[in-house]
């Protein structure tokens, strides 16, 4: 096993890893001797970042300025800290949010990504979640567009003659190499031997390793980490890909890294239940922007039970309380089917959009959900009542109360103050409604490797940085606390991925000490 070598090696090809690799290459562009390698265990880059559907947050961005937004860094910090329920590191939060506008600009200007649609999602006090609008009626999912654009860029870099960058896919990293002084000096990875099904082990030496392997929300039927830290969640469906198995957390812990908030698992309230496969443990996420555009949640009786724009943990708790019994749980009946919309012990609700809300969300993306059998359309309120099997007058009163609160005639029973669209249109009673069944699903692991605002991984024994080891993205912990706001995942990946790339470049650059000094926090 003869070792290969690069100055900087990034483990994981999601958004955090790609941002780190791109930034490291950029920061070392004047040094032909500095090499960067990215290792990804799947066949292609993207990870769970490619599945992100809500958008990326930014405060005081150019898009916000154009529409006269009153958002501020201070308001964004306050929302994030409040969402974290006292567990978030204020230092990490402020670093992320202070650089949020720059993160959005980096994607817009550096990669020509049209992050022009801004929504106000759950837990946010202002519209600040940026996504990409439909084009010619076709959806452009924000996570997929960002991940594929950056992935294509890196593939092009790797393919250039004499490139300083290597992209190695289907490479599963299993352990770190350490030097005598405790510094991380490389890693071991496995890959399939060319033309064979046998596994080959490789040793790869480096000056700096950036860990960006994601969380552990996709462990599947044998969830070792979930069973250890949050056993009450074992058995819930998940929105994660099967590659999110906590590899990086385990490897970092093995070399003495501190772990934090490992029991803090985000259960997203709206994982789609598919009519013809309701018990599938992997759910397609119903984008939070569906509710941001005006979608509401109803229980099996046709009644609202929550502020749809509350934080994810609050909405999930309300669903568990109001949508779990035989009479209150949402269920399917399509083409004569009587399949339940979820496993009997699990909560499920109806996600409903009016025509106005659907228009606001975009029919390209909505049509995508319909083609997948996740959302369905009906004509008029009576059609909706029939489709979801609720009493028509109960449903009418629910929507009348909602619109009354929107018109400021009454207070909303659930404290909602932002009403993106009306639910009834008296002038067009035959307007379409769009609906689907959603259920709480494991979505994100807030806990992980403890790190600082320069992306350095910290030791368990003394809290000091482990030399040669950086981390970014969902593999880290301490930033989001007990609950992550929608849109903060992609943001964290860009901000701390770039930070890791900058720090790694500074460590191997000719101007080592000066470069590191410039990165020190203000």
XYZ file of C-alpha atoms in Angstrom:
522
model
C 0.000 0.000 0.000
C 2.277 2.765 -1.284
C 0.959 6.153 -0.113
C -0.227 8.953 -2.395
C 0.047 12.536 -1.233
C -1.528 15.978 -1.495
C -1.076 19.081 0.618
C -4.788 19.362 1.402
C -7.309 16.534 1.351
C -11.050 17.113 1.722
C -13.212 14.203 2.855
C -16.781 14.471 1.593
C -18.238 15.961 -1.576
C -21.348 17.715 -0.304
C -21.578 21.508 -0.383
C -19.241 22.003 2.603
C -16.547 19.803 1.100
C -16.843 21.333 -2.350
C -16.734 24.868 -0.934
C -13.605 23.937 1.037
C -11.869 22.462 -2.009
C -12.769 25.389 -4.261
C -11.631 27.936 -1.692
C -8.378 26.060 -1.016
C -7.618 26.004 -4.746
C -8.428 29.690 -5.096
C -6.354 30.763 -2.111
C -3.330 28.823 -3.395
C -3.666 29.794 -7.068
C -0.275 31.516 -7.036
C 1.461 28.386 -5.758
C 1.868 25.641 -8.353
C 3.230 23.252 -5.739
C 0.090 23.130 -3.560
C -2.178 20.194 -4.407
C -5.745 19.514 -3.290
C -7.635 16.196 -3.318
C -11.339 15.612 -2.640
C -12.493 12.112 -1.665
C -16.187 11.209 -1.996
C -17.556 7.783 -1.096
C -20.480 7.943 -3.545
C -20.298 7.858 -7.351
C -20.961 11.565 -7.595
C -20.604 14.650 -5.463
C -23.564 16.447 -3.884
C -24.555 14.408 -0.827
C -27.583 15.610 1.109
C -26.827 19.157 -0.053
C -28.206 18.187 -3.454
C -31.524 17.297 -1.779
C -31.906 20.654 -0.006
C -35.107 22.339 -1.129
C -35.753 25.408 1.018
C -32.798 27.611 0.051
C -29.870 29.423 1.592
C -30.259 32.205 4.133
C -28.604 35.581 3.955
C -29.058 38.856 5.800
C -28.675 42.204 4.023
C -28.082 40.585 0.639
C -28.283 42.421 -2.661
C -31.612 40.745 -3.417
C -33.034 41.905 -0.086
C -31.777 45.436 -0.663
C -33.509 45.559 -4.051
C -36.883 44.734 -2.483
C -36.423 47.071 0.467
C -36.124 44.373 3.134
C -35.775 45.521 6.739
C -33.846 42.402 7.709
C -30.596 42.781 9.633
C -27.673 40.713 10.848
C -28.869 41.312 14.402
C -32.369 39.978 13.647
C -30.940 36.893 11.941
C -28.625 36.211 14.895
C -31.543 36.581 17.293
C -33.720 34.152 15.316
C -30.953 31.552 15.123
C -30.040 31.746 18.800
C -33.702 31.538 19.792
C -34.212 28.530 17.530
C -31.260 26.771 19.184
C -33.011 26.874 22.589
C -29.903 28.107 24.411
C -27.552 25.443 23.069
C -26.018 27.301 20.110
C -22.529 28.782 20.289
C -23.079 32.509 19.867
C -19.572 32.862 18.449
C -20.251 30.295 15.710
C -23.674 31.765 14.964
C -22.366 35.337 14.633
C -19.511 34.242 12.371
C -21.938 32.412 10.072
C -24.442 35.242 9.884
C -21.883 38.038 9.529
C -20.650 36.216 6.411
C -24.087 35.186 5.129
C -24.501 37.943 2.532
C -21.030 37.211 1.212
C -21.880 33.493 1.021
C -24.933 34.206 -1.135
C -22.910 36.594 -3.326
C -20.173 33.955 -3.718
C -22.701 31.583 -5.249
C -24.379 34.273 -7.326
C -21.303 35.993 -8.703
C -18.815 33.146 -8.710
C -21.117 30.489 -10.162
C -23.939 32.533 -11.746
C -26.592 30.931 -9.565
C -29.843 32.913 -9.708
C -30.793 33.043 -6.045
C -33.485 35.617 -6.730
C -36.573 34.303 -4.917
C -36.681 35.136 -1.205
C -39.131 33.540 1.254
C -39.911 33.842 4.931
C -39.802 30.374 6.459
C -40.506 28.941 9.894
C -38.752 30.666 12.803
C -37.557 33.610 10.688
C -38.688 37.132 11.441
C -38.032 38.340 7.860
C -37.898 36.844 4.367
C -34.242 35.792 3.961
C -34.200 32.298 2.466
C -32.939 32.543 -1.120
C -33.801 29.980 -3.766
C -33.799 29.710 -7.556
C -37.060 30.477 -9.417
C -38.602 28.168 -12.010
C -37.458 28.727 -15.575
C -39.979 28.342 -18.409
C -42.226 26.372 -16.083
C -39.467 23.942 -15.117
C -38.344 23.579 -11.493
C -34.772 24.329 -10.471
C -34.351 22.801 -6.993
C -31.925 25.008 -5.121
C -29.825 22.261 -3.536
C -29.476 20.352 -6.783
C -28.591 23.475 -8.769
C -25.915 24.564 -6.280
C -24.424 21.099 -5.807
C -24.370 20.204 -9.497
C -22.892 23.571 -10.488
C -20.039 23.320 -7.988
C -19.583 19.631 -8.755
C -19.256 20.340 -12.480
C -16.751 23.091 -11.748
C -14.574 20.737 -9.713
C -14.835 17.989 -12.339
C -13.605 20.471 -14.934
C -10.728 21.467 -12.674
C -9.744 17.841 -12.144
C -9.815 17.173 -15.889
C -7.374 19.915 -16.844
C -3.874 18.921 -17.881
C -1.422 19.449 -15.041
C -4.206 20.253 -12.587
C -3.365 20.720 -8.911
C -6.714 19.130 -8.062
C -7.823 15.494 -7.923
C -11.399 14.278 -7.467
C -11.674 10.659 -6.352
C -15.171 9.189 -6.083
C -16.292 5.845 -4.649
C -13.578 6.267 -2.033
C -14.641 5.498 1.542
C -12.327 6.965 4.174
C -11.996 4.685 7.205
C -9.390 6.247 9.495
C -6.917 9.072 9.986
C -3.140 8.801 10.018
C -1.360 10.597 12.844
C 2.213 11.772 13.311
C 4.158 11.354 16.522
C 3.125 14.787 17.784
C -0.570 13.995 17.394
C -0.940 15.925 14.140
C -3.239 14.439 11.516
C -0.927 13.462 8.676
C -3.301 11.779 6.245
C -5.860 9.021 6.020
C -6.752 5.538 4.829
C -9.485 5.028 2.255
C -11.035 2.049 0.511
C -12.168 1.690 -3.072
C -13.140 -1.105 -5.418
C -10.188 -2.532 -7.307
C -10.410 -1.754 -11.010
C -12.174 -4.548 -12.868
C -12.871 -6.442 -9.664
C -15.352 -6.570 -6.805
C -12.559 -6.767 -4.221
C -11.782 -3.811 -1.958
C -8.437 -2.061 -2.136
C -6.993 0.004 0.722
C -5.060 3.201 0.018
C -2.894 5.386 2.207
C -3.019 9.115 1.457
C -0.669 11.538 3.212
C -1.422 15.234 3.616
C -0.554 18.377 5.540
C -4.187 19.215 6.333
C -7.429 17.226 6.300
C -10.852 18.901 5.978
C -13.632 16.681 7.294
C -16.987 17.275 5.557
C -18.706 13.896 5.690
C -22.166 15.011 6.838
C -24.352 13.685 9.631
C -25.850 10.345 10.632
C -29.503 10.699 9.678
C -29.310 7.963 7.044
C -28.081 5.020 9.094
C -31.038 2.876 8.040
C -32.404 -0.146 9.873
C -29.320 -0.610 12.094
C -28.687 2.918 13.406
C -25.749 2.618 15.811
C -25.352 6.327 16.544
C -29.072 7.071 16.622
C -29.659 4.123 18.940
C -26.908 5.366 21.243
C -27.822 9.053 21.415
C -31.545 9.283 20.573
C -33.091 5.808 20.946
C -36.621 7.235 21.088
C -36.311 8.206 17.406
C -35.338 4.756 16.153
C -37.967 3.606 13.676
C -38.905 7.033 12.319
C -38.539 7.508 8.568
C -35.745 9.764 7.296
C -35.171 12.198 4.448
C -31.423 11.487 4.285
C -29.580 9.459 1.711
C -28.164 6.097 2.891
C -24.650 7.544 2.732
C -25.239 9.736 5.840
C -23.908 7.225 8.368
C -21.724 9.325 10.669
C -18.364 8.092 9.353
C -16.618 11.385 10.059
C -17.936 11.651 13.609
C -16.594 8.196 14.422
C -13.207 8.826 12.811
C -12.753 12.178 14.537
C -13.731 10.744 17.890
C -11.163 7.982 17.424
C -8.351 10.580 17.296
C -9.587 12.454 20.364
C -12.027 14.991 18.933
C -14.734 16.328 21.234
C -18.350 15.632 20.316
C -21.224 17.942 21.214
C -25.055 17.827 21.116
C -25.134 14.309 19.727
C -28.623 13.754 21.123
C -30.030 16.762 19.237
C -31.702 15.310 16.142
C -33.982 17.406 13.975
C -37.216 15.698 13.031
C -38.650 17.616 10.095
C -42.450 17.865 10.252
C -43.067 17.382 6.537
C -41.666 14.296 4.899
C -43.990 13.328 2.032
C -45.964 10.087 2.353
C -46.448 8.424 -1.028
C -49.896 6.995 -1.642
C -48.675 3.727 -3.165
C -45.802 3.241 -0.724
C -46.797 4.775 2.618
C -44.486 2.680 4.805
C -41.255 3.380 2.900
C -38.698 4.448 5.547
C -37.119 7.009 3.212
C -39.233 10.106 2.649
C -38.946 12.850 0.050
C -38.842 16.171 1.850
C -41.786 18.529 1.426
C -39.896 21.798 1.061
C -40.452 24.288 3.847
C -40.992 26.844 1.122
C -44.355 25.158 0.439
C -45.496 26.541 3.784
C -43.496 29.711 3.213
C -45.568 30.297 0.082
C -48.820 29.885 2.020
C -49.387 26.169 2.520
C -51.237 25.178 5.682
C -51.388 21.987 7.759
C -54.634 20.205 8.641
C -55.288 17.201 10.817
C -57.571 14.332 9.843
C -60.608 16.320 10.960
C -59.871 19.206 8.604
C -58.683 21.537 11.351
C -55.511 23.568 11.724
C -53.454 22.853 14.821
C -50.266 24.948 14.584
C -48.619 28.098 13.269
C -47.236 26.640 10.047
C -44.304 29.077 10.166
C -43.181 28.148 13.660
C -39.836 26.390 14.118
C -39.515 22.820 12.909
C -39.369 21.304 16.373
C -42.526 23.145 17.433
C -44.467 22.074 14.334
C -43.319 18.477 14.777
C -44.431 18.475 18.426
C -47.825 19.886 17.464
C -48.253 17.182 14.823
C -47.449 14.461 17.335
C -50.045 15.904 19.698
C -52.819 16.642 17.199
C -52.382 14.172 14.324
C -51.594 10.784 15.855
C -54.918 9.159 16.696
C -57.037 7.099 14.339
C -59.446 10.016 13.817
C -56.925 12.873 13.647
C -54.198 11.298 11.519
C -54.177 12.134 7.795
C -54.820 9.236 5.439
C -55.005 8.493 1.732
C -57.919 7.471 -0.407
C -56.927 7.709 -4.029
C -58.591 5.667 -6.784
C -60.375 3.578 -4.180
C -57.274 2.944 -2.087
C -57.756 2.784 1.663
C -54.056 2.692 2.552
C -53.224 4.690 5.626
C -51.073 7.748 5.018
C -48.534 6.646 7.621
C -47.632 3.862 9.983
C -50.334 3.677 12.650
C -48.114 4.778 15.525
C -46.918 7.829 13.587
C -48.387 11.293 13.119
C -49.465 12.522 9.701
C -51.104 15.720 8.462
C -52.470 17.180 5.251
C -50.376 19.861 3.576
C -52.761 22.092 1.586
C -52.049 24.948 -0.817
C -54.630 27.246 -2.341
C -54.336 28.320 -5.969
C -52.705 31.572 -4.816
C -50.182 29.723 -2.666
C -49.404 27.335 -5.529
C -48.850 30.250 -7.891
C -46.488 31.818 -5.371
C -44.551 28.603 -4.837
C -44.163 27.916 -8.555
C -45.927 25.329 -10.680
C -42.690 23.905 -12.009
C -41.645 22.576 -8.620
C -45.221 21.752 -7.685
C -45.651 19.813 -10.926
C -42.542 17.815 -10.045
C -44.153 16.759 -6.761
C -47.352 15.858 -8.626
C -45.511 13.689 -11.146
C -43.909 11.820 -8.255
C -47.323 11.164 -6.726
C -46.612 13.300 -3.668
C -49.004 16.189 -4.285
C -52.472 16.054 -5.836
C -54.858 18.644 -7.250
C -58.627 18.990 -6.950
C -61.167 21.605 -8.024
C -62.909 23.698 -5.422
C -63.395 23.381 -1.705
C -65.882 20.539 -2.030
C -63.353 18.623 -4.107
C -60.735 19.101 -1.388
C -63.101 18.011 1.373
C -63.955 14.877 -0.582
C -60.324 14.059 -1.378
C -59.110 14.303 2.197
C -62.352 12.904 3.652
C -63.284 15.707 6.014
C -66.562 17.483 6.659
C -67.055 20.278 4.123
C -68.436 22.801 6.638
C -65.639 22.081 9.121
C -63.090 22.655 6.366
C -64.843 25.840 5.229
C -64.827 27.266 8.760
C -61.131 26.391 9.132
C -60.224 28.342 6.011
C -62.574 31.213 6.817
C -60.921 31.603 10.231
C -57.495 31.576 8.588
C -58.432 34.280 6.081
C -60.068 36.331 8.830
C -56.794 36.350 10.749
C -54.935 37.280 7.550
C -57.313 40.232 7.124
C -56.621 41.249 10.748
C -60.301 40.818 11.642
C -59.432 38.230 14.291
C -56.338 36.849 15.998
C -55.030 33.523 14.808
C -55.692 30.733 17.301
C -52.101 29.512 16.935
C -50.269 32.818 17.044
C -49.517 33.087 13.368
C -48.779 36.643 12.225
C -47.475 36.087 8.675
C -50.081 34.882 6.162
C -48.482 34.621 2.710
C -51.737 33.910 0.789
C -55.484 33.543 1.250
C -57.021 30.071 1.367
C -60.422 30.999 -0.126
C -61.224 32.898 -3.293
C -64.943 33.859 -3.302
C -64.655 35.164 -6.868
C -63.397 31.815 -8.157
C -64.899 29.027 -6.069
C -63.686 26.456 -8.568
C -60.005 27.336 -8.048
C -57.712 24.373 -7.577
C -56.344 23.160 -4.278
C -53.175 21.110 -3.981
C -52.658 18.620 -1.182
C -50.415 15.857 0.084
C -49.845 13.801 3.217
C -46.782 14.602 5.332
C -45.236 12.946 8.359
C -42.378 13.768 10.770
C -39.066 12.399 9.488
C -35.478 12.425 10.724
C -33.845 15.180 8.731
C -30.700 16.626 10.303
C -28.266 15.883 13.115
C -27.361 19.073 14.971
C -24.641 17.328 16.969
C -21.205 16.338 15.796
C -17.558 17.249 16.075
C -16.842 20.322 18.199
C -15.122 23.042 16.164
C -14.272 26.738 16.357
C -15.027 29.673 14.088
C -11.907 28.968 12.045
C -13.187 25.425 11.370
C -10.541 23.780 13.560
C -11.601 20.529 15.249
C -11.187 20.674 19.030
C -9.865 17.946 21.319
C -11.956 16.338 24.020
C -9.099 16.358 26.541
C -8.202 20.054 26.612
C -10.407 21.887 24.109
C -7.430 22.806 21.930
C -7.341 22.367 18.137
C -6.169 19.024 16.771
C -3.285 19.985 14.443
C -4.004 19.287 10.805
C -7.748 18.607 11.199
C -10.538 20.971 10.110
C -14.262 20.356 9.710
C -17.352 21.937 8.153
C -20.990 21.125 7.534
C -23.286 18.648 9.236
C -20.388 16.614 10.640
C -19.842 19.460 13.117
C -21.867 20.346 16.216
C -22.469 23.355 18.438
C -23.767 25.774 15.831
C -27.476 25.000 15.615
C -28.108 23.858 19.177
C -31.440 22.111 19.705
C -33.034 23.106 16.385
C -31.802 24.246 12.970
C -33.598 26.981 11.046
C -34.548 26.212 7.461
C -31.915 27.578 5.086
C -29.088 27.542 7.635
C -27.672 24.226 6.451
C -26.582 25.393 2.999
C -25.395 28.624 4.595
C -23.268 26.835 7.171
C -21.750 24.674 4.418
C -20.676 27.677 2.371
C -19.422 29.821 5.276
C -17.527 27.167 7.213
C -16.555 25.187 4.119
C -14.862 28.287 2.736
C -13.354 29.031 6.150
C -11.857 25.539 6.234
C -10.481 25.973 2.724
C -8.961 29.332 3.617
C -7.364 28.022 6.799
C -6.033 24.905 5.053
C -4.536 27.061 2.298
C -2.915 29.341 4.868
C -1.350 26.372 6.649
C 0.394 25.130 3.520
C 1.123 28.451 1.841
C 4.503 30.153 1.576
C 3.150 33.011 3.721
C 2.042 30.614 6.472
C 2.093 32.906 9.505
C 0.785 36.032 7.743
C -2.078 34.114 6.113
C -3.186 32.622 9.399
C -3.014 36.017 11.090
C -5.408 37.434 8.496
C -7.924 34.705 9.335
C -7.985 35.351 13.060
C -11.370 36.571 14.355
C -11.837 40.274 14.864
